[in-house]
N, CA, C and O atoms as a Tinker XYZ file with bonds, in Angstrom:
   432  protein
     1  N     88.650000   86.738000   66.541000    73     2
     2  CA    88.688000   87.506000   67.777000    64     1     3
     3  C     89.872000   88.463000   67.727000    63     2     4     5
     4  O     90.946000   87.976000   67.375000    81     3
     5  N     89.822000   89.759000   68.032000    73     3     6
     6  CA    90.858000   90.790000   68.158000    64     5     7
     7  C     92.070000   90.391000   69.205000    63     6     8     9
     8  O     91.869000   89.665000   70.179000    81     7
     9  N     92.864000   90.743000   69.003000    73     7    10
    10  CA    94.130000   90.509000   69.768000    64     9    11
    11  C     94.060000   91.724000   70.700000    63    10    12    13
    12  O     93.603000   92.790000   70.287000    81    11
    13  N     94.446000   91.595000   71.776000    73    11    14
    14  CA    94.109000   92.514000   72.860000    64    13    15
    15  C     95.533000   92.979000   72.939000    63    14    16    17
    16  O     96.296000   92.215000   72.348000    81    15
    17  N     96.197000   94.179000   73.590000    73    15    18
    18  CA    97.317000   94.701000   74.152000    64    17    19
    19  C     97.301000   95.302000   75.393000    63    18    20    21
    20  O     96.495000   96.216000   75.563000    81    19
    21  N     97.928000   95.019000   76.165000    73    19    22
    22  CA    98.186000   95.441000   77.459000    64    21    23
    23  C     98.972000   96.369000   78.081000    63    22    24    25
    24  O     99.391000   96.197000   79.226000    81    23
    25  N     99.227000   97.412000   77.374000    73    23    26
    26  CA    99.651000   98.952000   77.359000    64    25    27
    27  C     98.851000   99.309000   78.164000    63    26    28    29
    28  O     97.734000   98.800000   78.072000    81    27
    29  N     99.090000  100.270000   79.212000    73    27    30
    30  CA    97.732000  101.202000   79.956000    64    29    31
    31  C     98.753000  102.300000   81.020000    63    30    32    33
    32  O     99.958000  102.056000   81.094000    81    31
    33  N     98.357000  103.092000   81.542000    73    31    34
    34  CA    98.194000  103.619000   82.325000    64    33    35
    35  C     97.570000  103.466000   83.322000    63    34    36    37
    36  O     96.356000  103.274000   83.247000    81    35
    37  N     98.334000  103.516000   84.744000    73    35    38
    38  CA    97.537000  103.080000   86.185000    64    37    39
    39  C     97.591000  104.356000   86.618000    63    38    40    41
    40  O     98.617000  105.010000   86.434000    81    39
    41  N     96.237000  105.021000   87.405000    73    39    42
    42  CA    95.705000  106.037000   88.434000    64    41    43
    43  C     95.631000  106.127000   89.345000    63    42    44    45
    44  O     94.544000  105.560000   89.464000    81    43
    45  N     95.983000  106.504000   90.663000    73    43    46
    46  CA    95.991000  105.817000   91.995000    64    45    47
    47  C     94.983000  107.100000   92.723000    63    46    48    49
    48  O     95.435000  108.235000   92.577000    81    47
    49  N     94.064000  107.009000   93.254000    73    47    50
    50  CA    93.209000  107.812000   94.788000    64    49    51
    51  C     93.271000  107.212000   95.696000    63    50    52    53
    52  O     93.142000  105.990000   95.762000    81    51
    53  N     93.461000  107.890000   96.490000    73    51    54
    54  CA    93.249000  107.401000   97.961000    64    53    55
    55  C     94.608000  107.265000   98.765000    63    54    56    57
    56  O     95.631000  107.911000   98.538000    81    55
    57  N     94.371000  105.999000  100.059000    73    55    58
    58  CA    95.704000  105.724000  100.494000    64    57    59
    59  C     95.504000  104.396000  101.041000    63    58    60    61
    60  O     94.400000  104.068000  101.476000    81    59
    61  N     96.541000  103.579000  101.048000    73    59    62
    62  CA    96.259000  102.251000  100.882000    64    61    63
    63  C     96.497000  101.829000  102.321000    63    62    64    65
    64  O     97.586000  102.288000  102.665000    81    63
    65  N     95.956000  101.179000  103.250000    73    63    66
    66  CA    95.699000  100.760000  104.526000    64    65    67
    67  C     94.959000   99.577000  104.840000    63    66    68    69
    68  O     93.796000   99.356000  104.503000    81    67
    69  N     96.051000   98.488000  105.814000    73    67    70
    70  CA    95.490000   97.501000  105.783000    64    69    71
    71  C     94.658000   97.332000  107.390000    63    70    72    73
    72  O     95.232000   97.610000  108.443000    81    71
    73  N     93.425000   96.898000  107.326000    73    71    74
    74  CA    93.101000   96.772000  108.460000    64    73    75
    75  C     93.529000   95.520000  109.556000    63    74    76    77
    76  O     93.677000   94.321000  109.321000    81    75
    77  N     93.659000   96.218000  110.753000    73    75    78
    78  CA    94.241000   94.877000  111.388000    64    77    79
    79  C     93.529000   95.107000  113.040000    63    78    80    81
    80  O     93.197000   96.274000  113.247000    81    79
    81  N     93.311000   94.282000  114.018000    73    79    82
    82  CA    92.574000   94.165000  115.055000    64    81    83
    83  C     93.617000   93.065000  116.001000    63    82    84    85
    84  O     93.898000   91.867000  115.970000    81    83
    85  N     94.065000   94.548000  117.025000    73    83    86
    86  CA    94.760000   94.051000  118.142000    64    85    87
    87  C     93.795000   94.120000  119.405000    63    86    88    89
    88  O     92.775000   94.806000  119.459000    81    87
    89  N     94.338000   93.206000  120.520000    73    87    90
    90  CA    93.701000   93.111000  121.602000    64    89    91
    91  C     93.242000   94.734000  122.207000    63    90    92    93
    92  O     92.087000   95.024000  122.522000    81    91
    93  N     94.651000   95.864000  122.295000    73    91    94
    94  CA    94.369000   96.819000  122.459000    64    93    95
    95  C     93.873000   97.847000  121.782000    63    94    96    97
    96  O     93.461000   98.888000  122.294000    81    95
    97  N     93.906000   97.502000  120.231000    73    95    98
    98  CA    93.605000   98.336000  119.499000    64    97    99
    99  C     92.972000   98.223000  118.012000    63    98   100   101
   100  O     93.380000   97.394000  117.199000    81    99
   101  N     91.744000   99.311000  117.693000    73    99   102
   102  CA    91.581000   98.410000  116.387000    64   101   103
   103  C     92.235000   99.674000  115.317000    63   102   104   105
   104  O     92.540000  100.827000  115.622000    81   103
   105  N     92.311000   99.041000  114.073000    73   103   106
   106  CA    92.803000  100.088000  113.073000    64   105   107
   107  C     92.042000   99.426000  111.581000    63   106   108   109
   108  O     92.095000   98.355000  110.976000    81   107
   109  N     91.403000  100.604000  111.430000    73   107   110
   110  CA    90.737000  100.376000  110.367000    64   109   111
   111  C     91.310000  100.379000  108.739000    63   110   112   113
   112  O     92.485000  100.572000  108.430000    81   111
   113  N     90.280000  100.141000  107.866000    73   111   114
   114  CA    90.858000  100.097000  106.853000    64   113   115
   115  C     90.160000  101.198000  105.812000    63   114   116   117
   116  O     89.056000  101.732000  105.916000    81   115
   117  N     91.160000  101.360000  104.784000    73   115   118
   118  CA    90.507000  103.046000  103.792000    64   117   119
   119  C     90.179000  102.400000  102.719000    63   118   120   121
   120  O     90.826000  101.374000  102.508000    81   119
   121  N     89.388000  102.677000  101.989000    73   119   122
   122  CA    89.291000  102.392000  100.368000    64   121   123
   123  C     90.580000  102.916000   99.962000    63   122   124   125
   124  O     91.270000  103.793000  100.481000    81   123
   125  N     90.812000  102.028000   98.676000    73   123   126
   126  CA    91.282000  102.169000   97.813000    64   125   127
   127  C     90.885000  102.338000   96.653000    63   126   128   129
   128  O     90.320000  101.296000   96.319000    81   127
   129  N     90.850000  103.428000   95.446000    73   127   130
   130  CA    90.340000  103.605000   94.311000    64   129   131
   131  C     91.550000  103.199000   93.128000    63   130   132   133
   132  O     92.562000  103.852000   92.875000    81   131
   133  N     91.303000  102.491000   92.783000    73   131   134
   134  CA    92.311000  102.265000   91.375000    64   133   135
   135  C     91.894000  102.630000   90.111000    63   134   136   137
   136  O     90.941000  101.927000   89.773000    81   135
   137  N     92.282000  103.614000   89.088000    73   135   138
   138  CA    92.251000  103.535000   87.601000    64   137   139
   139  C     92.547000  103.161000   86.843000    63   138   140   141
   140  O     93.495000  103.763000   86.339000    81   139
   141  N     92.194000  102.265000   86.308000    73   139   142
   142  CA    92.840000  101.397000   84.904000    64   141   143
   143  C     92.632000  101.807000   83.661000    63   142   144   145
   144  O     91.466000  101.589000   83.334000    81   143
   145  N     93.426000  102.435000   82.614000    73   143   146
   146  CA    93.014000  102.403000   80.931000    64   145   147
   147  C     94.222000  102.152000   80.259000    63   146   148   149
   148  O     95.423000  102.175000   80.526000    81   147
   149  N     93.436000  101.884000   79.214000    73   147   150
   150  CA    94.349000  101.732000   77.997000    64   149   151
   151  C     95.042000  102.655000   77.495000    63   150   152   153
   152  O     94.514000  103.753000   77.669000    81   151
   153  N     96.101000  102.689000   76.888000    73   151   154
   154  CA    96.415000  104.124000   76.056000    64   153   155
   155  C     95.669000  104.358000   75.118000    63   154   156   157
   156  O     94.818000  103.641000   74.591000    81   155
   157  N     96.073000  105.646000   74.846000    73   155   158
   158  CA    95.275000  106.166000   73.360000    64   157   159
   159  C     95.472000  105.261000   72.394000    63   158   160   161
   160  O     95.991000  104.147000   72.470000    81   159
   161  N     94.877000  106.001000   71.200000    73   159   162
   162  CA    95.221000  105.072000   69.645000    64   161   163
   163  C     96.306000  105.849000   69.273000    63   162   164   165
   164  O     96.434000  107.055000   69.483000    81   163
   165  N     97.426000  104.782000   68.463000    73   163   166
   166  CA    98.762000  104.851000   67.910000    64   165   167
   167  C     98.465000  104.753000   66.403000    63   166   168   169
   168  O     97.350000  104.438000   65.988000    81   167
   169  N     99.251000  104.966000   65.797000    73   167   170
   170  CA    99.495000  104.483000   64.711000    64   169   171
   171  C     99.221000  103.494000   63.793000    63   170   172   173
   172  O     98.756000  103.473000   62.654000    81   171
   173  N     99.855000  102.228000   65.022000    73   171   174
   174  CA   100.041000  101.137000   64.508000    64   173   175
   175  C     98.575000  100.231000   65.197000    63   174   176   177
   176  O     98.536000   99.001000   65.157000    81   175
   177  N     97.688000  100.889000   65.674000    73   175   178
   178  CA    96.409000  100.515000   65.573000    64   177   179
   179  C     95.380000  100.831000   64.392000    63   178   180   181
   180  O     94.608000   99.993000   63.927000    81   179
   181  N     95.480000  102.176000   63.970000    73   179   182
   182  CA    94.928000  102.608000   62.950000    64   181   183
   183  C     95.826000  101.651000   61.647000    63   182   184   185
   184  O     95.506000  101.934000   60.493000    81   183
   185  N     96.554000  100.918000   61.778000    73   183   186
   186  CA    97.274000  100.230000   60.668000    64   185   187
   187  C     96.603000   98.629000   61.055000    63   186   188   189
   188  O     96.709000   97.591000   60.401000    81   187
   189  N     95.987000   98.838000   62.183000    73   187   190
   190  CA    95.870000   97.071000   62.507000    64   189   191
   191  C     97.051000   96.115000   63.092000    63   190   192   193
   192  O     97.011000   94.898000   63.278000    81   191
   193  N     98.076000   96.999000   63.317000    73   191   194
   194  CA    99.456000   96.549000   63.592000    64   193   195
   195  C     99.462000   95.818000   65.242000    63   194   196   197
   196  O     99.159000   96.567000   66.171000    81   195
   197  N     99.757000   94.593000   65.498000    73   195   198
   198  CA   100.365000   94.799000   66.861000    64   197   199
   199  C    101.501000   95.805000   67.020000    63   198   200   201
   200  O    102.218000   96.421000   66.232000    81   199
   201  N    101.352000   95.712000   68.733000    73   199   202
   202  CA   102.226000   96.753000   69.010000    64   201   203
   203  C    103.518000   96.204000   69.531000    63   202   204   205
   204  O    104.558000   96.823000   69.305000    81   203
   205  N    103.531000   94.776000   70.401000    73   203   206
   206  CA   104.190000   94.233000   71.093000    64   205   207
   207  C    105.490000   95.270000   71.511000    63   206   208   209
   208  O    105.055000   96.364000   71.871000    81   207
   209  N    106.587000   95.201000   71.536000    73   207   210
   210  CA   107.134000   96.113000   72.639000    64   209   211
   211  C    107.904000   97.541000   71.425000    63   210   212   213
   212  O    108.622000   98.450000   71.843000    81   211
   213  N    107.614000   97.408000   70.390000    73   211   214
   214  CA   107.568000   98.523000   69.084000    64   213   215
   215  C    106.920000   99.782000   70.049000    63   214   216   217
   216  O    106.341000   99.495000   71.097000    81   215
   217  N    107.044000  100.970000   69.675000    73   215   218
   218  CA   106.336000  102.019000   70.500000    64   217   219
   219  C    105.947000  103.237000   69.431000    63   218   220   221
   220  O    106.528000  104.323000   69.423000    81   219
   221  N    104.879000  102.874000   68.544000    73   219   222
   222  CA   104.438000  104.366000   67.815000    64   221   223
   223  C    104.068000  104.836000   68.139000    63   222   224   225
   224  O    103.374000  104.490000   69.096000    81   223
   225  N    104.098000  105.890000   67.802000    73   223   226
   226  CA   103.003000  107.477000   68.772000    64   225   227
   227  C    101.570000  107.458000   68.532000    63   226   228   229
   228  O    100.947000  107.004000   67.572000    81   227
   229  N    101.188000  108.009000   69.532000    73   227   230
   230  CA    99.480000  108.572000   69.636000    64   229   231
   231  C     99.291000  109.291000   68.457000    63   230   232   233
   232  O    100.210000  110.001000   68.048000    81   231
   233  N     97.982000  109.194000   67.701000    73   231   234
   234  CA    97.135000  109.531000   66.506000    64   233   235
   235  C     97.234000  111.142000   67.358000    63   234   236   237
   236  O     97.884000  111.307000   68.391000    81   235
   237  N     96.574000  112.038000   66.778000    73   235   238
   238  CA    95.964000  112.977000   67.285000    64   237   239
   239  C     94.540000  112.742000   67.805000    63   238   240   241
   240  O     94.084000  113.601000   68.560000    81   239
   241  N     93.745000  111.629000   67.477000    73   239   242
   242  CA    92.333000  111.130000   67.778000    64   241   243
   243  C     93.032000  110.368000   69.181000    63   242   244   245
   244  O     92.491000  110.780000   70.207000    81   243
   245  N     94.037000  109.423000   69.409000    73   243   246
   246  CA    94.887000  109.011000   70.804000    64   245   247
   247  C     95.282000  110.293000   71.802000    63   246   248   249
   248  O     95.404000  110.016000   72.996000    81   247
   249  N     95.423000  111.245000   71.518000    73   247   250
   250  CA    95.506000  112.543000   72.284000    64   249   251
   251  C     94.231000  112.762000   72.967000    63   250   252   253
   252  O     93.982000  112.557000   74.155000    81   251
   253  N     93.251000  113.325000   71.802000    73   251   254
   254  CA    92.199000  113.573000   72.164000    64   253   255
   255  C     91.555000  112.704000   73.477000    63   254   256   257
   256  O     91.203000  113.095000   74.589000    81   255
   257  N     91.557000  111.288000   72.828000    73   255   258
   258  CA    90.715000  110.602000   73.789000    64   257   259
   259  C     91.294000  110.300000   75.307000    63   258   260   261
   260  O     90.589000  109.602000   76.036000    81   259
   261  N     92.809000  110.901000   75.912000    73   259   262
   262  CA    93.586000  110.598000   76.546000    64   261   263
   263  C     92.893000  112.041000   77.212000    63   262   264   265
   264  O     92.420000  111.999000   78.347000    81   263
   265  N     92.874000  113.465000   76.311000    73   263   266
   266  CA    92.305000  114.004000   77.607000    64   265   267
   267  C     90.809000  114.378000   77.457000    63   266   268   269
   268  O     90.411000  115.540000   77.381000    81   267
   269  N     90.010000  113.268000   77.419000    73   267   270
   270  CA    88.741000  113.388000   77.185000    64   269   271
   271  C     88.894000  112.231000   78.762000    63   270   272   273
   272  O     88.191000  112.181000   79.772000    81   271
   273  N     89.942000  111.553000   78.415000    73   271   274
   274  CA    89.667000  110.836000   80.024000    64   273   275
   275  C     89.532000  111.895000   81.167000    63   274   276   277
   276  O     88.663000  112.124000   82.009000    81   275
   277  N     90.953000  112.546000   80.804000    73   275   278
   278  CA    91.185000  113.246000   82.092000    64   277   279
   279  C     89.992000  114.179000   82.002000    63   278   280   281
   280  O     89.787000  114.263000   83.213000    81   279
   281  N     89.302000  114.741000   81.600000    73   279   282
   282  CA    88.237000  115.699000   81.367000    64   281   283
   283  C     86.983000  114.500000   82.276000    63   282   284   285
   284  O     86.597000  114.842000   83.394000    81   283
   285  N     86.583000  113.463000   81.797000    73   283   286
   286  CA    86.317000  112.493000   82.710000    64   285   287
   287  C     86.379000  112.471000   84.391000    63   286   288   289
   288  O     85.489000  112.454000   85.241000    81   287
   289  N     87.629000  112.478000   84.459000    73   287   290
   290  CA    87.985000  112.496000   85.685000    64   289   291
   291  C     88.353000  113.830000   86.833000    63   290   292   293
   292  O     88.738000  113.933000   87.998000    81   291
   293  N     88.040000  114.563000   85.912000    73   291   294
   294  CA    88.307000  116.519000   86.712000    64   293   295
   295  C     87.491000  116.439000   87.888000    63   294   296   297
   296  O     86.323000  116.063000   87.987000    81   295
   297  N     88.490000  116.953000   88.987000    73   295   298
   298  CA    87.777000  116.417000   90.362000    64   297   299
   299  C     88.367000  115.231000   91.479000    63   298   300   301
   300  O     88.383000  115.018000   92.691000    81   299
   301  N     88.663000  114.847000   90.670000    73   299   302
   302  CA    89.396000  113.559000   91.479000    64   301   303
   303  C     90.956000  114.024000   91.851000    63   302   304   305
   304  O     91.791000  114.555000   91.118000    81   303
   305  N     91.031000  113.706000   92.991000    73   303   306
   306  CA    92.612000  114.089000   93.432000    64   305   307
   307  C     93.497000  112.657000   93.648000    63   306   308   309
   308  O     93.348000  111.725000   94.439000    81   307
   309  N     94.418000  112.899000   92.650000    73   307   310
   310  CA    95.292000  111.229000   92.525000    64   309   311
   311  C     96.181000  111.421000   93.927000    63   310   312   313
   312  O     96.066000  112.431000   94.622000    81   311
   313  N     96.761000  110.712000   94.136000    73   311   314
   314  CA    97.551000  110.551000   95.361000    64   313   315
   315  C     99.312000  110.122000   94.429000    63   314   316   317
   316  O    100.472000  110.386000   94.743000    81   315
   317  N     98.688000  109.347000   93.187000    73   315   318
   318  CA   100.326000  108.659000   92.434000    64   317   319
   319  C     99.672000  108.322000   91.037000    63   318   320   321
   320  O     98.451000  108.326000   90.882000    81   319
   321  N    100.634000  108.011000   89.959000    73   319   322
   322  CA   100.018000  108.135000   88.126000    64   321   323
   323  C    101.322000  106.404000   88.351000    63   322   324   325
   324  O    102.178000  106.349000   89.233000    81   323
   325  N    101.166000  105.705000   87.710000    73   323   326
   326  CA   102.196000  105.007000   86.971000    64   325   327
   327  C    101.665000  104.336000   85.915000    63   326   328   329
   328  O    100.682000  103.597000   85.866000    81   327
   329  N    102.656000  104.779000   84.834000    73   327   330
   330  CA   102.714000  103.698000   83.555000    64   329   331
   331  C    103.603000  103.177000   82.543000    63   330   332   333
   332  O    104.501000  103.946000   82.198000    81   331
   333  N    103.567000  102.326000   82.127000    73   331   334
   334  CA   104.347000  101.207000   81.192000    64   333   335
   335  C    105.446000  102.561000   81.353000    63   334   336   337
   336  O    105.372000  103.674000   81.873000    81   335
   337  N    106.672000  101.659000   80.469000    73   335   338
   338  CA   107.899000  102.397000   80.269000    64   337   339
   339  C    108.035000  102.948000   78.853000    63   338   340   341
   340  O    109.009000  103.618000   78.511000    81   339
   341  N    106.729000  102.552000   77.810000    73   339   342
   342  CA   106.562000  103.150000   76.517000    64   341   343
   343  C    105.891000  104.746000   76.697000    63   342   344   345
   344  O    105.218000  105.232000   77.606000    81   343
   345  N    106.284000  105.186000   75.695000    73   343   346
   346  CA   105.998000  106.895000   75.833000    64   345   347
   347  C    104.371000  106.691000   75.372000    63   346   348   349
   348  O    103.686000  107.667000   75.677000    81   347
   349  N    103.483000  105.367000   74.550000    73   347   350
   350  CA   102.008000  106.176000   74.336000    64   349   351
   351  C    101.448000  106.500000   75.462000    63   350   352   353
   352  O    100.780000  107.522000   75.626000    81   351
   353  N    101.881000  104.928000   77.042000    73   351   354
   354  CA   101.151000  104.891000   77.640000    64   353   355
   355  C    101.379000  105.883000   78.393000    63   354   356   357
   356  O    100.379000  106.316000   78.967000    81   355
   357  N    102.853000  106.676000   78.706000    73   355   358
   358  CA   103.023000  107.767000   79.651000    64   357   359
   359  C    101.924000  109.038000   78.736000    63   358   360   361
   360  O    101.005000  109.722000   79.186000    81   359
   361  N    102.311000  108.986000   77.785000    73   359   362
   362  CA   101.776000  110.517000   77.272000    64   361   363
   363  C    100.164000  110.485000   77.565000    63   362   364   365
   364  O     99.506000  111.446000   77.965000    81   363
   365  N     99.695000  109.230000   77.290000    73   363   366
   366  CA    98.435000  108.745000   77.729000    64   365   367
   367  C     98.263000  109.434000   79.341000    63   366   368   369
   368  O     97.805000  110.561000   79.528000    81   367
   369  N     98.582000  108.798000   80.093000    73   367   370
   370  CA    98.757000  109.208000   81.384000    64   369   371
   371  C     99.284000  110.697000   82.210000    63   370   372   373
   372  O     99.124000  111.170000   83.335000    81   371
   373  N     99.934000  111.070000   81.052000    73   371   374
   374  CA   100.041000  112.955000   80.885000    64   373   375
   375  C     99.015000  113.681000   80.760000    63   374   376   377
   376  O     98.457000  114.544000   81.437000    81   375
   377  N     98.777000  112.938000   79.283000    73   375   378
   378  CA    97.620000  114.025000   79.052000    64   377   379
   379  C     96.698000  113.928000   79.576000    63   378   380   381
   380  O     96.145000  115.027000   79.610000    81   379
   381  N     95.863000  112.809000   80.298000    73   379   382
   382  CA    94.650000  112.599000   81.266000    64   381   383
   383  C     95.183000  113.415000   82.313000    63   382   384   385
   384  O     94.573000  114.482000   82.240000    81   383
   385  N     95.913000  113.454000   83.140000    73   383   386
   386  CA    96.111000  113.858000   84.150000    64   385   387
   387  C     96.178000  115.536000   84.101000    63   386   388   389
   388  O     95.662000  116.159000   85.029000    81   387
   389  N     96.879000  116.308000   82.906000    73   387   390
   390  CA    96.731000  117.303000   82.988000    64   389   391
   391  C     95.046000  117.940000   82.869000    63   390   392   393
   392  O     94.641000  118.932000   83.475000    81   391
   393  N     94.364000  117.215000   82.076000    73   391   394
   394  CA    93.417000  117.582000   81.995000    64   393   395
   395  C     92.078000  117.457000   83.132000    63   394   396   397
   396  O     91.054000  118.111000   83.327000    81   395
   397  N     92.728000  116.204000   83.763000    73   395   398
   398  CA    91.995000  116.196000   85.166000    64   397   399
   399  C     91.949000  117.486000   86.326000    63   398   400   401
   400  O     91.201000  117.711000   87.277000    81   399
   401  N     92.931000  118.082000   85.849000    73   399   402
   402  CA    93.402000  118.666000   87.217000    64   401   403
   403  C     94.622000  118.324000   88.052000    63   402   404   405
   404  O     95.187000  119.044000   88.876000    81   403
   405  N     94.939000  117.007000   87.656000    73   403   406
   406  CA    96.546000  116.502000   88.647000    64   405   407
   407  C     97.649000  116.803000   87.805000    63   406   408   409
   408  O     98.461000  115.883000   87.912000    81   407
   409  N     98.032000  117.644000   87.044000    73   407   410
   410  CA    98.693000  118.251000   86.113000    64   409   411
   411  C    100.727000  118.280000   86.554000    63   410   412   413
   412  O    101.886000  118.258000   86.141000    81   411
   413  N     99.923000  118.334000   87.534000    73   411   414
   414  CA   101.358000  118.481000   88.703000    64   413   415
   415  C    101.747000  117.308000   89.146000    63   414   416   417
   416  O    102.874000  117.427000   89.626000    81   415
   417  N    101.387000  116.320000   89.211000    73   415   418
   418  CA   101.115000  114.768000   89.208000    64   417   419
   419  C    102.770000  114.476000   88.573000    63   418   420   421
   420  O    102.895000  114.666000   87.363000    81   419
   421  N    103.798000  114.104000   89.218000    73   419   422
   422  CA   105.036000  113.130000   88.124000    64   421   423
   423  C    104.073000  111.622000   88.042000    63   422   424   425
   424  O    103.380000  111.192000   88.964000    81   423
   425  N    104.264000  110.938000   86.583000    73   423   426
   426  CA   104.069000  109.746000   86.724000    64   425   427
   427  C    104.760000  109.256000   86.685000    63   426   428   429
   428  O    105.779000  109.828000   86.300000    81   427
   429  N    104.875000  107.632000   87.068000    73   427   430
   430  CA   106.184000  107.381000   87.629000    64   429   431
   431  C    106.511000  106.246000   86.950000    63   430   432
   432  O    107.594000  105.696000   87.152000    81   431
């Protein structure tokens, strides 16, 4: 069985609201949309390598598929970007986002 890694980039839409019901008043609740992915491919995937907290860079095929997300997602207006504190998963989360359209987006 493959060893999984838990690198990703989180996407945020919407706005997060909890519903609650007072005698005088009700207040509803909003969706929330969450995005979850993985980062691109590194290096040290194309090597078979774990990555554990080591940080190689995105392939140029890890680029690609980072803004093939955001190309994916063109249209969607994020509200917030956050990811890991390694640069694949930010650049991951860059490059989707520029390519979405939230370009202007800090992730955080």
């Amino acid at each position: 069985m493959k060893k999984s890694h838990f690198g990703f980039a989180l996407l945020f839409a919407g706005a997060l609201s909890i519903g609650v019901e007072t005698s005088s008043q009700t207040v509803s609740a909003k969706t929330v949309n969450i995005y979850l992915t993985r980062h691109g491919q590194t290096m040290f995937n194309v090597n078979g390598r774990g990555q554990g907290w080591a940080d190689s860079p995105l392939t140029d095929t890890g680029v690609s598929v980072a803004h093939q997300l955001g190309y994916g997602l063109y249209g969607l207006k994020f509200k917030a970007a956050y990811s890991a504190d390694n640069m694949r998963t930010f650049r991951t989360a860059t490059y989707a986002l520029q390519s979405s359209g939230n370009g202007n987006l800090k992730v955080n």
